[in-house]
């Protein structure tokens, strides 16, 4: 591939082969615009939209990614190919000094926003290692996985209104809990606040009509791109409330995503075989194409008074159920998906303790501690702790990164009287 005229430092998450999308503004222009990242800068797509084919120009002038997501995969390829051409050395943009001056913006000068207007958000439970670990904790090794788990992608509908962009603080929630040995619940601040290492993808394409399923091997046309996610979890609130309908207030206080959406095309060099599934799934879930990726994931924890510490390293490849199976199952009833809908993986844990994607697992239901520098320890998150999730792919000298997904815990509001 050609070199970009925009400098890309060694080890950058954002080379010319990546070009993740985001929505940004600046101090001197508060209007939200689309951009792609290149090195330590962004390209303002609205400022250069006239250099793209007419059929995609309007989508590049929008204030969210929804309109671009609503085009088809062929249009996404048109935009991506033209963007790479424009950013290459000697390109039309490179030679236009005035346009280059207004369209190439340092990331240090921008504010990033939610990349899309999220209409609906669905969270799955697709990591077999995570599901097994949680099952062992609460039901024992003989009943770790529920009978349905290997037959369908388990999921639930989350709260789209509380999905926030990286950097947004998360308030410790209030709620009901049932103390150990008690017969009646009490009300107060969550004591067992946790992170969940996840990835998510945005729905794109024309979507499907109500009543019309999406076939599993056609579902790739509806995956616009991927982002990092922390789906915060109030474990003690969830334990009391989740029977019989599943998580509710324990999960609706906030879900953090990275501002960067890495297009599926950028991940093709990192394709892997799908996770082996046994027993064989029903025909509507039988996937004949690979859609699994070698994405390195890590979680760091930063107390308010010290530097961050790496506490977990996992990988997207540990997911038992693929995004295409998730889409196929989600729509098999005829549920209609819309551009900008968000689908999350669920907690991504590996096989070894250092790859677990939550404190619930790392501390094994509070029986162990995570050791931090200076003798500090954690079993669950404390006020002002900051959680930083990062992700990248790397192979043959090519690095494709996802940036960061960051959130800090704020103290709970005073308990209402």
mmCIF file of C-alpha atoms in Angstrom:
data_model
loop_
_atom_site.group_PDB
_atom_site.id
_atom_site.type_symbol
_atom_site.label_atom_id
_atom_site.label_comp_id
_atom_site.label_asym_id
_atom_site.label_seq_id
_atom_site.Cartn_x
_atom_site.Cartn_y
_atom_site.Cartn_z
ATOM 1 C CA UNK A 1 0.000 0.000 0.000
ATOM 2 C CA UNK A 2 1.105 3.593 -0.651
ATOM 3 C CA UNK A 3 2.540 5.739 2.121
ATOM 4 C CA UNK A 4 0.398 8.520 3.552
ATOM 5 C CA UNK A 5 1.515 12.143 3.360
ATOM 6 C CA UNK A 6 0.273 12.396 6.962
ATOM 7 C CA UNK A 7 3.005 11.123 9.315
ATOM 8 C CA UNK A 8 2.154 7.814 10.993
ATOM 9 C CA UNK A 9 4.428 7.071 13.977
ATOM 10 C CA UNK A 10 5.793 3.561 14.392
ATOM 11 C CA UNK A 11 3.395 1.453 16.429
ATOM 12 C CA UNK A 12 0.433 3.725 15.716
ATOM 13 C CA UNK A 13 -3.067 2.260 15.965
ATOM 14 C CA UNK A 14 -4.077 4.223 12.891
ATOM 15 C CA UNK A 15 -2.070 3.521 9.719
ATOM 16 C CA UNK A 16 -3.427 4.001 6.209
ATOM 17 C CA UNK A 17 -4.662 0.385 6.245
ATOM 18 C CA UNK A 18 -6.998 1.119 9.177
ATOM 19 C CA UNK A 19 -8.876 4.446 8.811
ATOM 20 C CA UNK A 20 -11.406 4.001 11.635
ATOM 21 C CA UNK A 21 -14.414 6.313 11.560
ATOM 22 C CA UNK A 22 -15.421 8.728 14.313
ATOM 23 C CA UNK A 23 -17.492 11.851 14.922
ATOM 24 C CA UNK A 24 -15.661 14.961 16.084
ATOM 25 C CA UNK A 25 -15.875 18.688 16.699
ATOM 26 C CA UNK A 26 -13.341 21.429 17.474
ATOM 27 C CA UNK A 27 -13.309 24.510 19.669
ATOM 28 C CA UNK A 28 -13.667 26.786 16.641
ATOM 29 C CA UNK A 29 -16.313 24.612 14.946
ATOM 30 C CA UNK A 30 -18.843 22.959 17.270
ATOM 31 C CA UNK A 31 -20.655 21.191 14.411
ATOM 32 C CA UNK A 32 -20.278 17.422 14.606
ATOM 33 C CA UNK A 33 -18.508 15.998 11.534
ATOM 34 C CA UNK A 34 -17.320 12.609 10.348
ATOM 35 C CA UNK A 35 -13.627 11.823 10.253
ATOM 36 C CA UNK A 36 -11.168 8.973 9.874
ATOM 37 C CA UNK A 37 -8.030 8.657 11.973
ATOM 38 C CA UNK A 38 -4.619 8.667 10.315
ATOM 39 C CA UNK A 39 -1.616 8.606 12.650
ATOM 40 C CA UNK A 40 -2.051 11.379 15.211
ATOM 41 C CA UNK A 41 -4.440 13.348 12.987
ATOM 42 C CA UNK A 42 -7.907 12.984 11.518
ATOM 43 C CA UNK A 43 -9.222 13.675 8.040
ATOM 44 C CA UNK A 44 -12.389 15.804 8.139
ATOM 45 C CA UNK A 45 -14.615 13.929 5.679
ATOM 46 C CA UNK A 46 -17.102 16.773 5.378
ATOM 47 C CA UNK A 47 -14.321 19.145 4.298
ATOM 48 C CA UNK A 48 -13.286 16.816 1.455
ATOM 49 C CA UNK A 49 -16.695 15.298 0.615
ATOM 50 C CA UNK A 50 -16.688 16.957 -2.828
ATOM 51 C CA UNK A 51 -13.752 14.690 -3.783
ATOM 52 C CA UNK A 52 -15.913 11.559 -3.437
ATOM 53 C CA UNK A 53 -18.419 10.077 -5.908
ATOM 54 C CA UNK A 54 -21.794 11.889 -5.825
ATOM 55 C CA UNK A 55 -23.725 8.919 -4.402
ATOM 56 C CA UNK A 56 -21.782 9.006 -1.088
ATOM 57 C CA UNK A 57 -21.200 12.748 -0.631
ATOM 58 C CA UNK A 58 -24.345 13.413 1.408
ATOM 59 C CA UNK A 59 -23.500 10.664 3.902
ATOM 60 C CA UNK A 60 -20.057 12.208 4.469
ATOM 61 C CA UNK A 61 -21.624 15.583 5.280
ATOM 62 C CA UNK A 62 -23.827 14.162 8.059
ATOM 63 C CA UNK A 63 -23.360 14.690 11.804
ATOM 64 C CA UNK A 64 -23.393 10.968 12.670
ATOM 65 C CA UNK A 65 -22.324 7.793 10.905
ATOM 66 C CA UNK A 66 -25.916 6.529 10.549
ATOM 67 C CA UNK A 67 -26.370 7.689 6.958
ATOM 68 C CA UNK A 68 -23.072 6.145 5.849
ATOM 69 C CA UNK A 69 -23.947 2.981 7.779
ATOM 70 C CA UNK A 70 -27.269 2.914 5.918
ATOM 71 C CA UNK A 71 -25.564 2.559 2.540
ATOM 72 C CA UNK A 72 -24.513 -0.889 1.330
ATOM 73 C CA UNK A 73 -21.135 -2.602 1.621
ATOM 74 C CA UNK A 74 -20.232 -1.616 -1.941
ATOM 75 C CA UNK A 75 -20.631 2.060 -1.036
ATOM 76 C CA UNK A 76 -18.492 1.535 2.074
ATOM 77 C CA UNK A 77 -15.762 0.102 -0.153
ATOM 78 C CA UNK A 78 -16.034 3.145 -2.443
ATOM 79 C CA UNK A 79 -15.553 5.512 0.493
ATOM 80 C CA UNK A 80 -12.683 3.508 1.961
ATOM 81 C CA UNK A 81 -10.834 3.199 -1.362
ATOM 82 C CA UNK A 82 -11.189 6.902 -2.134
ATOM 83 C CA UNK A 83 -10.091 7.869 1.388
ATOM 84 C CA UNK A 84 -6.923 5.800 1.041
ATOM 85 C CA UNK A 85 -6.225 7.438 -2.331
ATOM 86 C CA UNK A 86 -6.724 10.932 -0.934
ATOM 87 C CA UNK A 87 -4.377 10.311 1.991
ATOM 88 C CA UNK A 88 -1.613 8.806 -0.162
ATOM 89 C CA UNK A 89 1.518 10.767 -0.983
ATOM 90 C CA UNK A 90 1.135 12.842 -4.149
ATOM 91 C CA UNK A 91 -2.660 12.626 -4.135
ATOM 92 C CA UNK A 92 -5.089 15.327 -5.199
ATOM 93 C CA UNK A 93 -5.488 16.286 -1.538
ATOM 94 C CA UNK A 94 -1.755 16.226 -0.860
ATOM 95 C CA UNK A 95 -1.224 18.753 -3.645
ATOM 96 C CA UNK A 96 -4.035 21.079 -2.524
ATOM 97 C CA UNK A 97 -2.305 23.094 0.204
ATOM 98 C CA UNK A 98 -5.367 25.103 1.239
ATOM 99 C CA UNK A 99 -7.723 22.124 1.459
ATOM 100 C CA UNK A 100 -5.121 20.062 3.277
ATOM 101 C CA UNK A 101 -4.726 22.820 5.859
ATOM 102 C CA UNK A 102 -8.415 22.741 6.839
ATOM 103 C CA UNK A 103 -9.120 19.015 6.450
ATOM 104 C CA UNK A 104 -6.162 17.446 8.303
ATOM 105 C CA UNK A 105 -6.675 18.141 12.010
ATOM 106 C CA UNK A 106 -4.447 17.077 14.948
ATOM 107 C CA UNK A 107 -6.245 14.708 17.308
ATOM 108 C CA UNK A 108 -5.003 16.893 20.163
ATOM 109 C CA UNK A 109 -7.373 19.624 18.918
ATOM 110 C CA UNK A 110 -10.581 17.608 18.574
ATOM 111 C CA UNK A 111 -13.401 16.414 20.807
ATOM 112 C CA UNK A 112 -14.806 12.980 20.009
ATOM 113 C CA UNK A 113 -18.495 12.070 20.295
ATOM 114 C CA UNK A 114 -20.678 8.981 20.027
ATOM 115 C CA UNK A 115 -20.148 7.748 16.472
ATOM 116 C CA UNK A 116 -23.817 7.047 15.742
ATOM 117 C CA UNK A 117 -27.322 7.620 16.978
ATOM 118 C CA UNK A 118 -27.907 4.216 18.542
ATOM 119 C CA UNK A 119 -31.507 3.147 18.117
ATOM 120 C CA UNK A 120 -31.249 -0.257 19.781
ATOM 121 C CA UNK A 121 -28.560 -2.066 21.729
ATOM 122 C CA UNK A 122 -28.324 -5.838 22.212
ATOM 123 C CA UNK A 123 -25.794 -7.529 24.495
ATOM 124 C CA UNK A 124 -24.902 -11.165 23.880
ATOM 125 C CA UNK A 125 -23.207 -13.746 26.114
ATOM 126 C CA UNK A 126 -20.905 -15.318 23.542
ATOM 127 C CA UNK A 127 -17.679 -16.268 25.354
ATOM 128 C CA UNK A 128 -17.770 -19.917 26.391
ATOM 129 C CA UNK A 129 -14.969 -19.410 28.908
ATOM 130 C CA UNK A 130 -16.771 -16.510 30.590
ATOM 131 C CA UNK A 131 -20.110 -18.335 30.616
ATOM 132 C CA UNK A 132 -18.455 -21.437 32.051
ATOM 133 C CA UNK A 133 -16.646 -19.492 34.761
ATOM 134 C CA UNK A 134 -19.794 -17.698 35.900
ATOM 135 C CA UNK A 135 -21.762 -20.942 35.769
ATOM 136 C CA UNK A 136 -19.215 -22.723 37.973
ATOM 137 C CA UNK A 137 -19.362 -19.900 40.530
ATOM 138 C CA UNK A 138 -23.122 -19.915 40.869
ATOM 139 C CA UNK A 139 -24.217 -23.438 39.870
ATOM 140 C CA UNK A 140 -21.140 -25.656 40.152
ATOM 141 C CA UNK A 141 -19.040 -27.377 37.454
ATOM 142 C CA UNK A 142 -21.687 -29.967 36.590
ATOM 143 C CA UNK A 143 -24.213 -27.319 35.560
ATOM 144 C CA UNK A 144 -21.910 -24.529 34.421
ATOM 145 C CA UNK A 145 -23.565 -23.987 31.036
ATOM 146 C CA UNK A 146 -27.329 -23.796 30.789
ATOM 147 C CA UNK A 147 -28.867 -26.408 28.419
ATOM 148 C CA UNK A 148 -29.523 -23.814 25.699
ATOM 149 C CA UNK A 149 -26.068 -22.192 25.689
ATOM 150 C CA UNK A 150 -24.391 -24.281 22.956
ATOM 151 C CA UNK A 151 -27.512 -24.165 20.774
ATOM 152 C CA UNK A 152 -28.161 -20.424 20.432
ATOM 153 C CA UNK A 153 -26.457 -17.068 21.052
ATOM 154 C CA UNK A 154 -27.906 -15.994 24.394
ATOM 155 C CA UNK A 155 -28.563 -12.246 24.625
ATOM 156 C CA UNK A 156 -30.758 -9.518 26.039
ATOM 157 C CA UNK A 157 -31.888 -6.057 24.970
ATOM 158 C CA UNK A 158 -29.840 -3.337 26.662
ATOM 159 C CA UNK A 159 -30.456 0.377 27.177
ATOM 160 C CA UNK A 160 -29.301 2.470 24.190
ATOM 161 C CA UNK A 161 -29.813 5.822 25.955
ATOM 162 C CA UNK A 162 -27.000 5.146 28.449
ATOM 163 C CA UNK A 163 -24.371 4.092 25.885
ATOM 164 C CA UNK A 164 -21.685 6.768 26.233
ATOM 165 C CA UNK A 165 -18.441 7.634 24.493
ATOM 166 C CA UNK A 166 -15.040 6.927 26.032
ATOM 167 C CA UNK A 167 -14.059 9.478 28.673
ATOM 168 C CA UNK A 168 -17.562 9.868 30.098
ATOM 169 C CA UNK A 169 -17.584 9.227 33.884
ATOM 170 C CA UNK A 170 -19.886 6.505 35.223
ATOM 171 C CA UNK A 171 -21.797 7.134 38.446
ATOM 172 C CA UNK A 172 -21.873 4.257 40.949
ATOM 173 C CA UNK A 173 -25.512 3.132 40.867
ATOM 174 C CA UNK A 174 -28.021 2.926 43.671
ATOM 175 C CA UNK A 175 -30.313 -0.052 43.954
ATOM 176 C CA UNK A 176 -31.721 -2.970 45.889
ATOM 177 C CA UNK A 177 -29.478 -5.780 47.097
ATOM 178 C CA UNK A 178 -30.002 -8.801 49.311
ATOM 179 C CA UNK A 179 -27.174 -9.064 51.868
ATOM 180 C CA UNK A 180 -25.765 -12.525 52.514
ATOM 181 C CA UNK A 181 -28.062 -14.380 54.933
ATOM 182 C CA UNK A 182 -30.734 -11.661 54.932
ATOM 183 C CA UNK A 183 -34.402 -12.273 54.199
ATOM 184 C CA UNK A 184 -35.283 -8.759 53.025
ATOM 185 C CA UNK A 185 -33.512 -6.468 50.546
ATOM 186 C CA UNK A 186 -31.813 -3.207 51.463
ATOM 187 C CA UNK A 187 -31.363 -0.039 49.422
ATOM 188 C CA UNK A 188 -28.046 1.704 48.873
ATOM 189 C CA UNK A 189 -25.018 2.182 46.671
ATOM 190 C CA UNK A 190 -23.723 -0.776 44.669
ATOM 191 C CA UNK A 191 -20.803 -2.409 46.495
ATOM 192 C CA UNK A 192 -19.739 -4.864 43.777
ATOM 193 C CA UNK A 193 -19.239 -2.659 40.719
ATOM 194 C CA UNK A 194 -17.432 -4.382 37.858
ATOM 195 C CA UNK A 195 -16.211 -3.814 34.312
ATOM 196 C CA UNK A 196 -16.835 -6.169 31.409
ATOM 197 C CA UNK A 197 -14.307 -6.438 28.589
ATOM 198 C CA UNK A 198 -16.350 -6.551 25.393
ATOM 199 C CA UNK A 199 -16.328 -5.675 21.729
ATOM 200 C CA UNK A 200 -19.310 -4.467 19.760
ATOM 201 C CA UNK A 201 -20.249 -3.939 16.142
ATOM 202 C CA UNK A 202 -22.558 -1.482 14.424
ATOM 203 C CA UNK A 203 -25.317 -2.649 12.110
ATOM 204 C CA UNK A 204 -25.172 -1.244 8.606
ATOM 205 C CA UNK A 205 -26.619 -1.871 5.184
ATOM 206 C CA UNK A 206 -30.217 -1.575 4.158
ATOM 207 C CA UNK A 207 -31.354 -3.615 7.140
ATOM 208 C CA UNK A 208 -34.257 -6.029 6.905
ATOM 209 C CA UNK A 209 -38.000 -5.559 6.781
ATOM 210 C CA UNK A 210 -40.108 -6.534 9.774
ATOM 211 C CA UNK A 211 -40.832 -10.261 9.471
ATOM 212 C CA UNK A 212 -37.785 -10.922 7.250
ATOM 213 C CA UNK A 213 -34.849 -12.906 8.724
ATOM 214 C CA UNK A 214 -31.237 -12.300 7.641
ATOM 215 C CA UNK A 215 -29.440 -15.458 6.481
ATOM 216 C CA UNK A 216 -26.273 -16.258 8.418
ATOM 217 C CA UNK A 217 -23.979 -16.299 5.374
ATOM 218 C CA UNK A 218 -25.437 -12.982 4.151
ATOM 219 C CA UNK A 219 -25.157 -11.250 7.525
ATOM 220 C CA UNK A 220 -21.633 -9.946 6.847
ATOM 221 C CA UNK A 221 -23.244 -7.321 4.607
ATOM 222 C CA UNK A 222 -24.805 -5.824 7.746
ATOM 223 C CA UNK A 223 -21.600 -5.468 9.808
ATOM 224 C CA UNK A 224 -20.323 -1.909 9.345
ATOM 225 C CA UNK A 225 -17.455 -2.015 11.828
ATOM 226 C CA UNK A 226 -16.223 -2.828 15.327
ATOM 227 C CA UNK A 227 -15.530 -0.864 18.501
ATOM 228 C CA UNK A 228 -14.280 -1.503 22.050
ATOM 229 C CA UNK A 229 -16.811 -1.690 24.875
ATOM 230 C CA UNK A 230 -17.001 -1.721 28.664
ATOM 231 C CA UNK A 231 -20.447 -2.868 29.761
ATOM 232 C CA UNK A 232 -20.347 -1.829 33.423
ATOM 233 C CA UNK A 233 -22.073 -4.245 35.781
ATOM 234 C CA UNK A 234 -23.486 -3.908 39.318
ATOM 235 C CA UNK A 235 -23.025 -7.498 40.463
ATOM 236 C CA UNK A 236 -24.854 -7.287 43.799
ATOM 237 C CA UNK A 237 -27.845 -5.497 42.276
ATOM 238 C CA UNK A 238 -27.953 -8.000 39.428
ATOM 239 C CA UNK A 239 -27.859 -11.024 41.745
ATOM 240 C CA UNK A 240 -31.056 -9.884 43.477
ATOM 241 C CA UNK A 241 -33.021 -8.616 40.472
ATOM 242 C CA UNK A 242 -32.166 -10.903 37.546
ATOM 243 C CA UNK A 243 -34.683 -13.728 38.191
ATOM 244 C CA UNK A 244 -36.745 -14.357 36.128
ATOM 245 C CA UNK A 245 -36.218 -11.843 33.284
ATOM 246 C CA UNK A 246 -32.484 -11.171 33.418
ATOM 247 C CA UNK A 247 -30.413 -8.001 34.000
ATOM 248 C CA UNK A 248 -32.218 -4.677 34.343
ATOM 249 C CA UNK A 249 -30.994 -1.796 36.531
ATOM 250 C CA UNK A 250 -27.705 -3.613 37.200
ATOM 251 C CA UNK A 251 -26.756 -2.955 33.571
ATOM 252 C CA UNK A 252 -28.540 0.238 32.543
ATOM 253 C CA UNK A 253 -26.408 2.830 34.361
ATOM 254 C CA UNK A 254 -23.829 3.032 31.601
ATOM 255 C CA UNK A 255 -22.106 1.270 28.725
ATOM 256 C CA UNK A 256 -18.888 2.826 27.418
ATOM 257 C CA UNK A 257 -17.665 2.476 23.828
ATOM 258 C CA UNK A 258 -14.587 3.742 22.047
ATOM 259 C CA UNK A 259 -15.205 6.672 19.667
ATOM 260 C CA UNK A 260 -13.446 4.772 16.851
ATOM 261 C CA UNK A 261 -15.285 2.337 14.572
ATOM 262 C CA UNK A 262 -12.837 0.094 12.718
ATOM 263 C CA UNK A 263 -14.325 -1.000 9.362
ATOM 264 C CA UNK A 264 -14.642 -4.722 8.830
ATOM 265 C CA UNK A 265 -12.462 -4.429 5.712
ATOM 266 C CA UNK A 266 -9.502 -3.346 7.861
ATOM 267 C CA UNK A 267 -9.724 -6.620 9.823
ATOM 268 C CA UNK A 268 -9.548 -8.992 6.841
ATOM 269 C CA UNK A 269 -5.803 -9.718 7.263
ATOM 270 C CA UNK A 270 -6.604 -11.021 10.751
ATOM 271 C CA UNK A 271 -9.398 -13.450 9.883
ATOM 272 C CA UNK A 272 -9.371 -16.774 11.740
ATOM 273 C CA UNK A 273 -11.413 -19.942 11.589
ATOM 274 C CA UNK A 274 -14.588 -19.729 13.627
ATOM 275 C CA UNK A 275 -14.544 -21.197 17.142
ATOM 276 C CA UNK A 276 -15.369 -24.948 16.940
ATOM 277 C CA UNK A 277 -18.997 -25.601 17.917
ATOM 278 C CA UNK A 278 -20.203 -28.870 19.393
ATOM 279 C CA UNK A 279 -22.910 -30.055 19.020
ATOM 280 C CA UNK A 280 -23.656 -28.928 15.493
ATOM 281 C CA UNK A 281 -26.024 -25.980 15.523
ATOM 282 C CA UNK A 282 -29.373 -25.822 13.775
ATOM 283 C CA UNK A 283 -29.307 -25.074 10.022
ATOM 284 C CA UNK A 284 -30.180 -21.369 10.309
ATOM 285 C CA UNK A 285 -27.024 -20.859 12.418
ATOM 286 C CA UNK A 286 -24.618 -22.966 10.324
ATOM 287 C CA UNK A 287 -22.016 -20.529 9.092
ATOM 288 C CA UNK A 288 -19.885 -21.494 6.093
ATOM 289 C CA UNK A 289 -17.563 -18.498 6.003
ATOM 290 C CA UNK A 290 -14.953 -17.428 8.578
ATOM 291 C CA UNK A 291 -15.857 -14.358 10.617
ATOM 292 C CA UNK A 292 -13.573 -14.570 13.621
ATOM 293 C CA UNK A 293 -10.647 -12.221 14.209
ATOM 294 C CA UNK A 294 -7.315 -12.213 16.032
ATOM 295 C CA UNK A 295 -7.839 -9.041 18.086
ATOM 296 C CA UNK A 296 -5.636 -8.627 21.160
ATOM 297 C CA UNK A 297 -7.523 -7.053 24.050
ATOM 298 C CA UNK A 298 -6.292 -5.717 27.368
ATOM 299 C CA UNK A 299 -7.676 -4.064 30.472
ATOM 300 C CA UNK A 300 -5.797 -1.698 32.758
ATOM 301 C CA UNK A 301 -6.964 -0.325 36.099
ATOM 302 C CA UNK A 302 -5.887 3.109 37.338
ATOM 303 C CA UNK A 303 -6.649 4.134 40.923
ATOM 304 C CA UNK A 304 -6.957 7.881 41.400
ATOM 305 C CA UNK A 305 -3.572 8.183 43.119
ATOM 306 C CA UNK A 306 -1.308 6.011 40.962
ATOM 307 C CA UNK A 307 -0.454 4.914 37.452
ATOM 308 C CA UNK A 308 -2.439 2.318 35.559
ATOM 309 C CA UNK A 309 -1.724 -1.408 35.900
ATOM 310 C CA UNK A 310 -2.444 -4.088 33.321
ATOM 311 C CA UNK A 311 -4.801 -6.630 34.885
ATOM 312 C CA UNK A 312 -6.109 -8.705 31.953
ATOM 313 C CA UNK A 313 -5.123 -9.746 28.412
ATOM 314 C CA UNK A 314 -7.710 -11.513 26.264
ATOM 315 C CA UNK A 315 -8.615 -11.939 22.585
ATOM 316 C CA UNK A 316 -11.724 -11.634 20.409
ATOM 317 C CA UNK A 317 -11.011 -15.124 19.010
ATOM 318 C CA UNK A 318 -12.313 -16.701 22.235
ATOM 319 C CA UNK A 319 -15.934 -15.961 21.255
ATOM 320 C CA UNK A 320 -17.954 -19.125 20.643
ATOM 321 C CA UNK A 321 -20.702 -17.342 18.703
ATOM 322 C CA UNK A 322 -19.811 -15.079 15.757
ATOM 323 C CA UNK A 323 -21.384 -11.723 14.885
ATOM 324 C CA UNK A 324 -23.019 -13.360 11.865
ATOM 325 C CA UNK A 325 -24.702 -15.979 14.049
ATOM 326 C CA UNK A 326 -25.781 -13.238 16.418
ATOM 327 C CA UNK A 327 -27.446 -11.365 13.553
ATOM 328 C CA UNK A 328 -29.060 -14.525 12.181
ATOM 329 C CA UNK A 329 -30.506 -15.462 15.575
ATOM 330 C CA UNK A 330 -31.569 -11.888 16.371
ATOM 331 C CA UNK A 331 -33.566 -11.685 13.136
ATOM 332 C CA UNK A 332 -34.846 -15.259 12.802
ATOM 333 C CA UNK A 333 -38.084 -14.115 14.420
ATOM 334 C CA UNK A 334 -38.380 -11.331 11.860
ATOM 335 C CA UNK A 335 -36.987 -8.622 14.140
ATOM 336 C CA UNK A 336 -35.931 -5.688 11.969
ATOM 337 C CA UNK A 337 -32.455 -4.195 12.429
ATOM 338 C CA UNK A 338 -31.618 -0.589 11.581
ATOM 339 C CA UNK A 339 -28.384 1.209 10.691
ATOM 340 C CA UNK A 340 -26.670 2.341 13.884
ATOM 341 C CA UNK A 341 -27.992 -0.488 16.050
ATOM 342 C CA UNK A 342 -25.286 -1.777 18.384
ATOM 343 C CA UNK A 343 -24.563 -5.462 19.027
ATOM 344 C CA UNK A 344 -22.159 -6.445 21.819
ATOM 345 C CA UNK A 345 -20.229 -9.665 22.334
ATOM 346 C CA UNK A 346 -20.651 -10.086 26.065
ATOM 347 C CA UNK A 347 -17.627 -10.425 28.341
ATOM 348 C CA UNK A 348 -14.631 -11.865 26.472
ATOM 349 C CA UNK A 349 -12.581 -14.238 28.625
ATOM 350 C CA UNK A 350 -9.847 -16.640 27.627
ATOM 351 C CA UNK A 351 -8.939 -20.006 29.124
ATOM 352 C CA UNK A 352 -6.350 -18.783 31.643
ATOM 353 C CA UNK A 353 -6.933 -16.617 34.740
ATOM 354 C CA UNK A 354 -4.859 -13.736 33.345
ATOM 355 C CA UNK A 355 -7.270 -13.536 30.380
ATOM 356 C CA UNK A 356 -10.525 -13.201 32.316
ATOM 357 C CA UNK A 357 -12.601 -10.219 31.212
ATOM 358 C CA UNK A 358 -14.167 -9.109 34.511
ATOM 359 C CA UNK A 359 -13.256 -8.659 38.160
ATOM 360 C CA UNK A 360 -15.938 -11.206 39.029
ATOM 361 C CA UNK A 361 -13.713 -13.804 37.354
ATOM 362 C CA UNK A 362 -10.274 -12.330 38.122
ATOM 363 C CA UNK A 363 -11.191 -12.305 41.826
ATOM 364 C CA UNK A 364 -13.346 -15.423 41.510
ATOM 365 C CA UNK A 365 -16.473 -14.054 43.157
ATOM 366 C CA UNK A 366 -14.484 -12.098 45.737
ATOM 367 C CA UNK A 367 -12.329 -14.992 47.008
ATOM 368 C CA UNK A 368 -9.113 -13.579 45.499
ATOM 369 C CA UNK A 369 -7.647 -10.125 44.942
ATOM 370 C CA UNK A 370 -6.068 -8.275 42.039
ATOM 371 C CA UNK A 371 -2.685 -7.010 43.198
ATOM 372 C CA UNK A 372 -1.760 -3.411 42.317
ATOM 373 C CA UNK A 373 1.486 -1.487 42.933
ATOM 374 C CA UNK A 374 2.130 -0.104 46.407
ATOM 375 C CA UNK A 375 0.330 -2.943 48.147
ATOM 376 C CA UNK A 376 -3.082 -1.907 46.862
ATOM 377 C CA UNK A 377 -5.609 -4.596 45.951
ATOM 378 C CA UNK A 378 -9.009 -4.799 44.327
ATOM 379 C CA UNK A 379 -11.894 -7.242 44.376
ATOM 380 C CA UNK A 380 -14.326 -4.817 42.771
ATOM 381 C CA UNK A 381 -14.082 -1.218 41.566
ATOM 382 C CA UNK A 382 -13.678 1.631 44.027
ATOM 383 C CA UNK A 383 -14.736 5.242 43.571
ATOM 384 C CA UNK A 384 -12.475 7.192 41.187
ATOM 385 C CA UNK A 385 -10.961 4.028 39.716
ATOM 386 C CA UNK A 386 -10.443 4.366 35.986
ATOM 387 C CA UNK A 387 -10.797 1.390 33.637
ATOM 388 C CA UNK A 388 -8.928 1.514 30.313
ATOM 389 C CA UNK A 389 -9.638 -1.038 27.575
ATOM 390 C CA UNK A 390 -7.399 -1.245 24.517
ATOM 391 C CA UNK A 391 -7.360 -3.485 21.468
ATOM 392 C CA UNK A 392 -5.236 -4.098 18.388
ATOM 393 C CA UNK A 393 -4.412 -6.631 15.687
ATOM 394 C CA UNK A 394 -0.821 -7.220 14.614
ATOM 395 C CA UNK A 395 0.651 -9.401 11.880
ATOM 396 C CA UNK A 396 3.604 -9.158 9.495
ATOM 397 C CA UNK A 397 4.399 -5.613 10.575
ATOM 398 C CA UNK A 398 0.802 -4.375 10.169
ATOM 399 C CA UNK A 399 -0.928 -3.008 13.263
ATOM 400 C CA UNK A 400 -4.629 -2.136 13.285
ATOM 401 C CA UNK A 401 -5.747 -0.538 16.549
ATOM 402 C CA UNK A 402 -9.037 0.433 18.151
ATOM 403 C CA UNK A 403 -7.801 3.276 20.351
ATOM 404 C CA UNK A 404 -9.038 3.321 23.934
ATOM 405 C CA UNK A 405 -12.280 2.833 25.831
ATOM 406 C CA UNK A 406 -11.970 4.716 29.120
ATOM 407 C CA UNK A 407 -14.311 5.395 32.011
ATOM 408 C CA UNK A 408 -13.914 6.556 35.617
ATOM 409 C CA UNK A 409 -16.187 5.587 38.510
ATOM 410 C CA UNK A 410 -17.788 8.486 40.353
ATOM 411 C CA UNK A 411 -19.306 8.137 43.850
ATOM 412 C CA UNK A 412 -23.003 7.316 44.112
ATOM 413 C CA UNK A 413 -25.513 10.047 44.758
ATOM 414 C CA UNK A 414 -26.693 10.380 48.357
ATOM 415 C CA UNK A 415 -29.253 7.743 49.235
ATOM 416 C CA UNK A 416 -32.774 9.221 49.004
ATOM 417 C CA UNK A 417 -34.585 9.397 52.337
#
